[in-house]
Amino acid sequence: MERIHDPVIFQNAIDGIDLKNNIIATYYLSDRMPGVDFIDHYKLIESIAIEGSTGSWQRVEEESDEVREMLSGKLVGYYEIPTDDEYRKSAVIQLAFPINAWHDNVPMMLLSIAGNCFVYSQNLRLLDVTFP
C-alpha cells in the first residue's frame, strides 16, 4: 500500500520529541480555495517541514531515509481553527526541527524556520519559536 504522507514527518507528538535537541516553531496556516470542500493542509505542512530542514521538496540522491529521519522537520502539533467560511481551512501547527541540521549556523537556522513564511506569505505566519 502506498503511503499518502511521510510517516517520518507525521507520526510524532510533542511529548515524544527531545526538546533539548529540537527547535519548536509555531505557525498559523490558512488556505482558501473557492469551490473546494477539502483542503489538504498536510501536503503544505510536509513541504514546509522538509524544505525547512533537509532542504528540498524533491528527493535528492544524498538524502537517504536515515538522513531524512534524523534531520527532517516533524509535525508535533496540529490544531484546526473553526471558521464560518466553508472554503477556508485554518490551523495552528507546530514543527520540531533538529538543531543538528545547522550546527552553529544561526543565519541558516533562522532562514530554515522562517524562510517559508516569506514564500507563503499570504498563507503562513511564524508565531513563535522555542529554542532548546
mmCIF file with all atom_site columns, C-alpha atoms in Angstrom, residues 28-121:
data_model
loop_
_atom_site.group_PDB
_atom_site.id
_atom_site.type_symbol
_atom_site.label_atom_id
_atom_site.label_alt_id
_atom_site.label_comp_id
_atom_site.label_asym_id
_atom_site.label_entity_id
_atom_site.label_seq_id
_atom_site.pdbx_PDB_ins_code
_atom_site.Cartn_x
_atom_site.Cartn_y
_atom_site.Cartn_z
_atom_site.occupancy
_atom_site.B_iso_or_equiv
_atom_site.pdbx_formal_charge
_atom_site.auth_seq_id
_atom_site.auth_comp_id
_atom_site.auth_asym_id
_atom_site.auth_atom_id
_atom_site.pdbx_PDB_model_num
ATOM 1  C CA . TYR A 1 28  ? -0.531  29.983 11.704 1.00 0.00 ? 28  TYR A CA 1
ATOM 2  C CA . LEU A 1 29  ? -1.636  28.377 8.438  1.00 0.00 ? 29  LEU A CA 1
ATOM 3  C CA . SER A 1 30  ? -4.697  29.409 6.441  1.00 0.00 ? 30  SER A CA 1
ATOM 4  C CA . ASP A 1 31  ? -5.839  28.370 2.964  1.00 0.00 ? 31  ASP A CA 1
ATOM 5  C CA . ARG A 1 32  ? -8.880  29.414 0.994  1.00 0.00 ? 32  ARG A CA 1
ATOM 6  C CA . MET A 1 33  ? -9.882  27.576 -2.149 1.00 0.00 ? 33  MET A CA 1
ATOM 7  C CA . PRO A 1 34  ? -13.297 28.575 -3.540 1.00 0.00 ? 34  PRO A CA 1
ATOM 8  C CA . GLY A 1 35  ? -15.261 25.554 -4.707 1.00 0.00 ? 35  GLY A CA 1
ATOM 9  C CA . VAL A 1 36  ? -13.032 23.052 -2.912 1.00 0.00 ? 36  VAL A CA 1
ATOM 10 C CA . ASP A 1 37  ? -14.553 21.366 0.138  1.00 0.00 ? 37  ASP A CA 1
ATOM 11 C CA . PHE A 1 38  ? -11.400 19.553 1.274  1.00 0.00 ? 38  PHE A CA 1
ATOM 12 C CA . ILE A 1 39  ? -8.076  21.324 1.602  1.00 0.00 ? 39  ILE A CA 1
ATOM 13 C CA . ASP A 1 40  ? -5.093  19.042 2.212  1.00 0.00 ? 40  ASP A CA 1
ATOM 14 C CA . HIS A 1 41  ? -3.022  21.008 4.716  1.00 0.00 ? 41  HIS A CA 1
ATOM 15 C CA . TYR A 1 42  ? -0.781  18.011 5.152  1.00 0.00 ? 42  TYR A CA 1
ATOM 16 C CA . LYS A 1 43  ? 0.906   18.379 1.751  1.00 0.00 ? 43  LYS A CA 1
ATOM 17 C CA . LEU A 1 44  ? 1.736   22.006 2.543  1.00 0.00 ? 44  LEU A CA 1
ATOM 18 C CA . ILE A 1 45  ? 2.924   21.055 6.038  1.00 0.00 ? 45  ILE A CA 1
ATOM 19 C CA . GLU A 1 46  ? 5.082   18.297 4.578  1.00 0.00 ? 46  GLU A CA 1
ATOM 20 C CA . SER A 1 47  ? 6.761   20.721 2.176  1.00 0.00 ? 47  SER A CA 1
ATOM 21 C CA . ILE A 1 48  ? 7.351   23.265 4.971  1.00 0.00 ? 48  ILE A CA 1
ATOM 22 C CA . ALA A 1 49  ? 8.887   20.590 7.226  1.00 0.00 ? 49  ALA A CA 1
ATOM 23 C CA . ILE A 1 50  ? 11.159  19.192 4.525  1.00 0.00 ? 50  ILE A CA 1
ATOM 24 C CA . GLU A 1 51  ? 12.210  22.492 2.957  1.00 0.00 ? 51  GLU A CA 1
ATOM 25 C CA . GLY A 1 52  ? 12.921  23.883 6.419  1.00 0.00 ? 52  GLY A CA 1
ATOM 26 C CA . SER A 1 53  ? 15.231  21.012 7.287  1.00 0.00 ? 53  SER A CA 1
ATOM 27 C CA . THR A 1 54  ? 16.617  18.561 4.737  1.00 0.00 ? 54  THR A CA 1
ATOM 28 C CA . GLY A 1 55  ? 16.196  21.237 2.140  1.00 0.00 ? 55  GLY A CA 1
ATOM 29 C CA . SER A 1 56  ? 14.315  20.072 -0.927 1.00 0.00 ? 56  SER A CA 1
ATOM 30 C CA . TRP A 1 57  ? 10.725  19.490 -1.971 1.00 0.00 ? 57  TRP A CA 1
ATOM 31 C CA . GLN A 1 58  ? 12.083  16.753 -4.228 1.00 0.00 ? 58  GLN A CA 1
ATOM 32 C CA . ARG A 1 59  ? 14.206  13.858 -3.016 1.00 0.00 ? 59  ARG A CA 1
ATOM 33 C CA . VAL A 1 60  ? 17.886  14.088 -3.919 1.00 0.00 ? 60  VAL A CA 1
ATOM 34 C CA . GLU A 1 61  ? 20.423  11.277 -4.065 1.00 0.00 ? 61  GLU A CA 1
ATOM 35 C CA . GLU A 1 62  ? 22.237  12.301 -0.856 1.00 0.00 ? 62  GLU A CA 1
ATOM 36 C CA . GLU A 1 63  ? 19.019  12.324 1.141  1.00 0.00 ? 63  GLU A CA 1
ATOM 37 C CA . SER A 1 64  ? 18.734  8.772  2.410  1.00 0.00 ? 64  SER A CA 1
ATOM 38 C CA . ASP A 1 65  ? 15.903  7.526  4.605  1.00 0.00 ? 65  ASP A CA 1
ATOM 39 C CA . GLU A 1 66  ? 18.311  7.690  7.566  1.00 0.00 ? 66  GLU A CA 1
ATOM 40 C CA . VAL A 1 67  ? 19.229  11.328 6.854  1.00 0.00 ? 67  VAL A CA 1
ATOM 41 C CA . ARG A 1 68  ? 15.588  12.286 6.445  1.00 0.00 ? 68  ARG A CA 1
ATOM 42 C CA . GLU A 1 69  ? 14.584  10.539 9.683  1.00 0.00 ? 69  GLU A CA 1
ATOM 43 C CA . MET A 1 70  ? 17.429  12.145 11.627 1.00 0.00 ? 70  MET A CA 1
ATOM 44 C CA . LEU A 1 71  ? 17.308  15.703 10.240 1.00 0.00 ? 71  LEU A CA 1
ATOM 45 C CA . SER A 1 72  ? 13.872  16.435 8.789  1.00 0.00 ? 72  SER A CA 1
ATOM 46 C CA . GLY A 1 73  ? 11.310  18.630 10.482 1.00 0.00 ? 73  GLY A CA 1
ATOM 47 C CA . LYS A 1 74  ? 8.480   16.811 12.216 1.00 0.00 ? 74  LYS A CA 1
ATOM 48 C CA . LEU A 1 75  ? 4.886   17.849 12.800 1.00 0.00 ? 75  LEU A CA 1
ATOM 49 C CA . VAL A 1 76  ? 4.278   17.731 16.558 1.00 0.00 ? 76  VAL A CA 1
ATOM 50 C CA . GLY A 1 77  ? 1.067   19.750 16.804 1.00 0.00 ? 77  GLY A CA 1
ATOM 51 C CA . TYR A 1 78  ? -1.917  20.437 14.536 1.00 0.00 ? 78  TYR A CA 1
ATOM 52 C CA . TYR A 1 79  ? -4.803  22.478 15.911 1.00 0.00 ? 79  TYR A CA 1
ATOM 53 C CA . GLU A 1 80  ? -7.538  23.279 13.414 1.00 0.00 ? 80  GLU A CA 1
ATOM 54 C CA . ILE A 1 81  ? -9.327  26.600 13.880 1.00 0.00 ? 81  ILE A CA 1
ATOM 55 C CA . PRO A 1 82  ? -13.077 26.583 13.164 1.00 0.00 ? 82  PRO A CA 1
ATOM 56 C CA . THR A 1 83  ? -14.272 29.045 10.521 1.00 0.00 ? 83  THR A CA 1
ATOM 57 C CA . ASP A 1 84  ? -17.608 30.091 9.050  1.00 0.00 ? 84  ASP A CA 1
ATOM 58 C CA . ASP A 1 85  ? -16.110 30.137 5.544  1.00 0.00 ? 85  ASP A CA 1
ATOM 59 C CA . GLU A 1 86  ? -16.746 26.689 4.040  1.00 0.00 ? 86  GLU A CA 1
ATOM 60 C CA . TYR A 1 87  ? -13.822 27.113 1.620  1.00 0.00 ? 87  TYR A CA 1
ATOM 61 C CA . ARG A 1 88  ? -11.242 28.162 4.223  1.00 0.00 ? 88  ARG A CA 1
ATOM 62 C CA . LYS A 1 89  ? -9.166  25.891 6.416  1.00 0.00 ? 89  LYS A CA 1
ATOM 63 C CA . SER A 1 90  ? -7.027  27.390 9.171  1.00 0.00 ? 90  SER A CA 1
ATOM 64 C CA . ALA A 1 91  ? -4.814  25.829 11.807 1.00 0.00 ? 91  ALA A CA 1
ATOM 65 C CA . VAL A 1 92  ? -2.016  26.464 14.248 1.00 0.00 ? 92  VAL A CA 1
ATOM 66 C CA . ILE A 1 93  ? 0.768   23.961 13.660 1.00 0.00 ? 93  ILE A CA 1
ATOM 67 C CA . GLN A 1 94  ? 3.978   23.132 15.482 1.00 0.00 ? 94  GLN A CA 1
ATOM 68 C CA . LEU A 1 95  ? 7.045   21.735 13.771 1.00 0.00 ? 95  LEU A CA 1
ATOM 69 C CA . ALA A 1 96  ? 10.133  20.366 15.522 1.00 0.00 ? 96  ALA A CA 1
ATOM 70 C CA . PHE A 1 97  ? 13.434  20.985 13.740 1.00 0.00 ? 97  PHE A CA 1
ATOM 71 C CA . PRO A 1 98  ? 16.564  19.091 14.914 1.00 0.00 ? 98  PRO A CA 1
ATOM 72 C CA . ILE A 1 99  ? 19.358  21.510 15.847 1.00 0.00 ? 99  ILE A CA 1
ATOM 73 C CA . ASN A 1 100 ? 21.914  19.084 14.377 1.00 0.00 ? 100 ASN A CA 1
ATOM 74 C CA . ALA A 1 101 ? 20.785  20.153 10.915 1.00 0.00 ? 101 ALA A CA 1
ATOM 75 C CA . TRP A 1 102 ? 22.504  23.546 11.283 1.00 0.00 ? 102 TRP A CA 1
ATOM 76 C CA . HIS A 1 103 ? 25.362  23.021 13.763 1.00 0.00 ? 103 HIS A CA 1
ATOM 77 C CA . ASP A 1 104 ? 26.391  26.588 14.728 1.00 0.00 ? 104 ASP A CA 1
ATOM 78 C CA . ASN A 1 105 ? 24.972  28.341 11.658 1.00 0.00 ? 105 ASN A CA 1
ATOM 79 C CA . VAL A 1 106 ? 22.349  30.651 13.215 1.00 0.00 ? 106 VAL A CA 1
ATOM 80 C CA . PRO A 1 107 ? 21.501  32.560 9.987  1.00 0.00 ? 107 PRO A CA 1
ATOM 81 C CA . MET A 1 108 ? 20.781  29.274 8.193  1.00 0.00 ? 108 MET A CA 1
ATOM 82 C CA . MET A 1 109 ? 18.658  28.101 11.119 1.00 0.00 ? 109 MET A CA 1
ATOM 83 C CA . LEU A 1 110 ? 16.591  31.304 11.068 1.00 0.00 ? 110 LEU A CA 1
ATOM 84 C CA . LEU A 1 111 ? 16.179  31.104 7.298  1.00 0.00 ? 111 LEU A CA 1
ATOM 85 C CA . SER A 1 112 ? 15.081  27.478 7.570  1.00 0.00 ? 112 SER A CA 1
ATOM 86 C CA . ILE A 1 113 ? 12.344  28.048 10.129 1.00 0.00 ? 113 ILE A CA 1
ATOM 87 C CA . ALA A 1 114 ? 11.190  31.472 8.878  1.00 0.00 ? 114 ALA A CA 1
ATOM 88 C CA . GLY A 1 115 ? 12.083  31.398 5.177  1.00 0.00 ? 115 GLY A CA 1
ATOM 89 C CA . ASN A 1 116 ? 8.915   29.666 4.008  1.00 0.00 ? 116 ASN A CA 1
ATOM 90 C CA . CYS A 1 117 ? 6.902   32.413 5.707  1.00 0.00 ? 117 CYS A CA 1
ATOM 91 C CA . PHE A 1 118 ? 8.201   34.774 3.036  1.00 0.00 ? 118 PHE A CA 1
ATOM 92 C CA . VAL A 1 119 ? 7.320   32.386 0.200  1.00 0.00 ? 119 VAL A CA 1
ATOM 93 C CA . TYR A 1 120 ? 3.855   31.509 1.507  1.00 0.00 ? 120 TYR A CA 1
ATOM 94 C CA . SER A 1 121 ? 3.299   34.972 2.994  1.00 0.00 ? 121 SER A CA 1
#
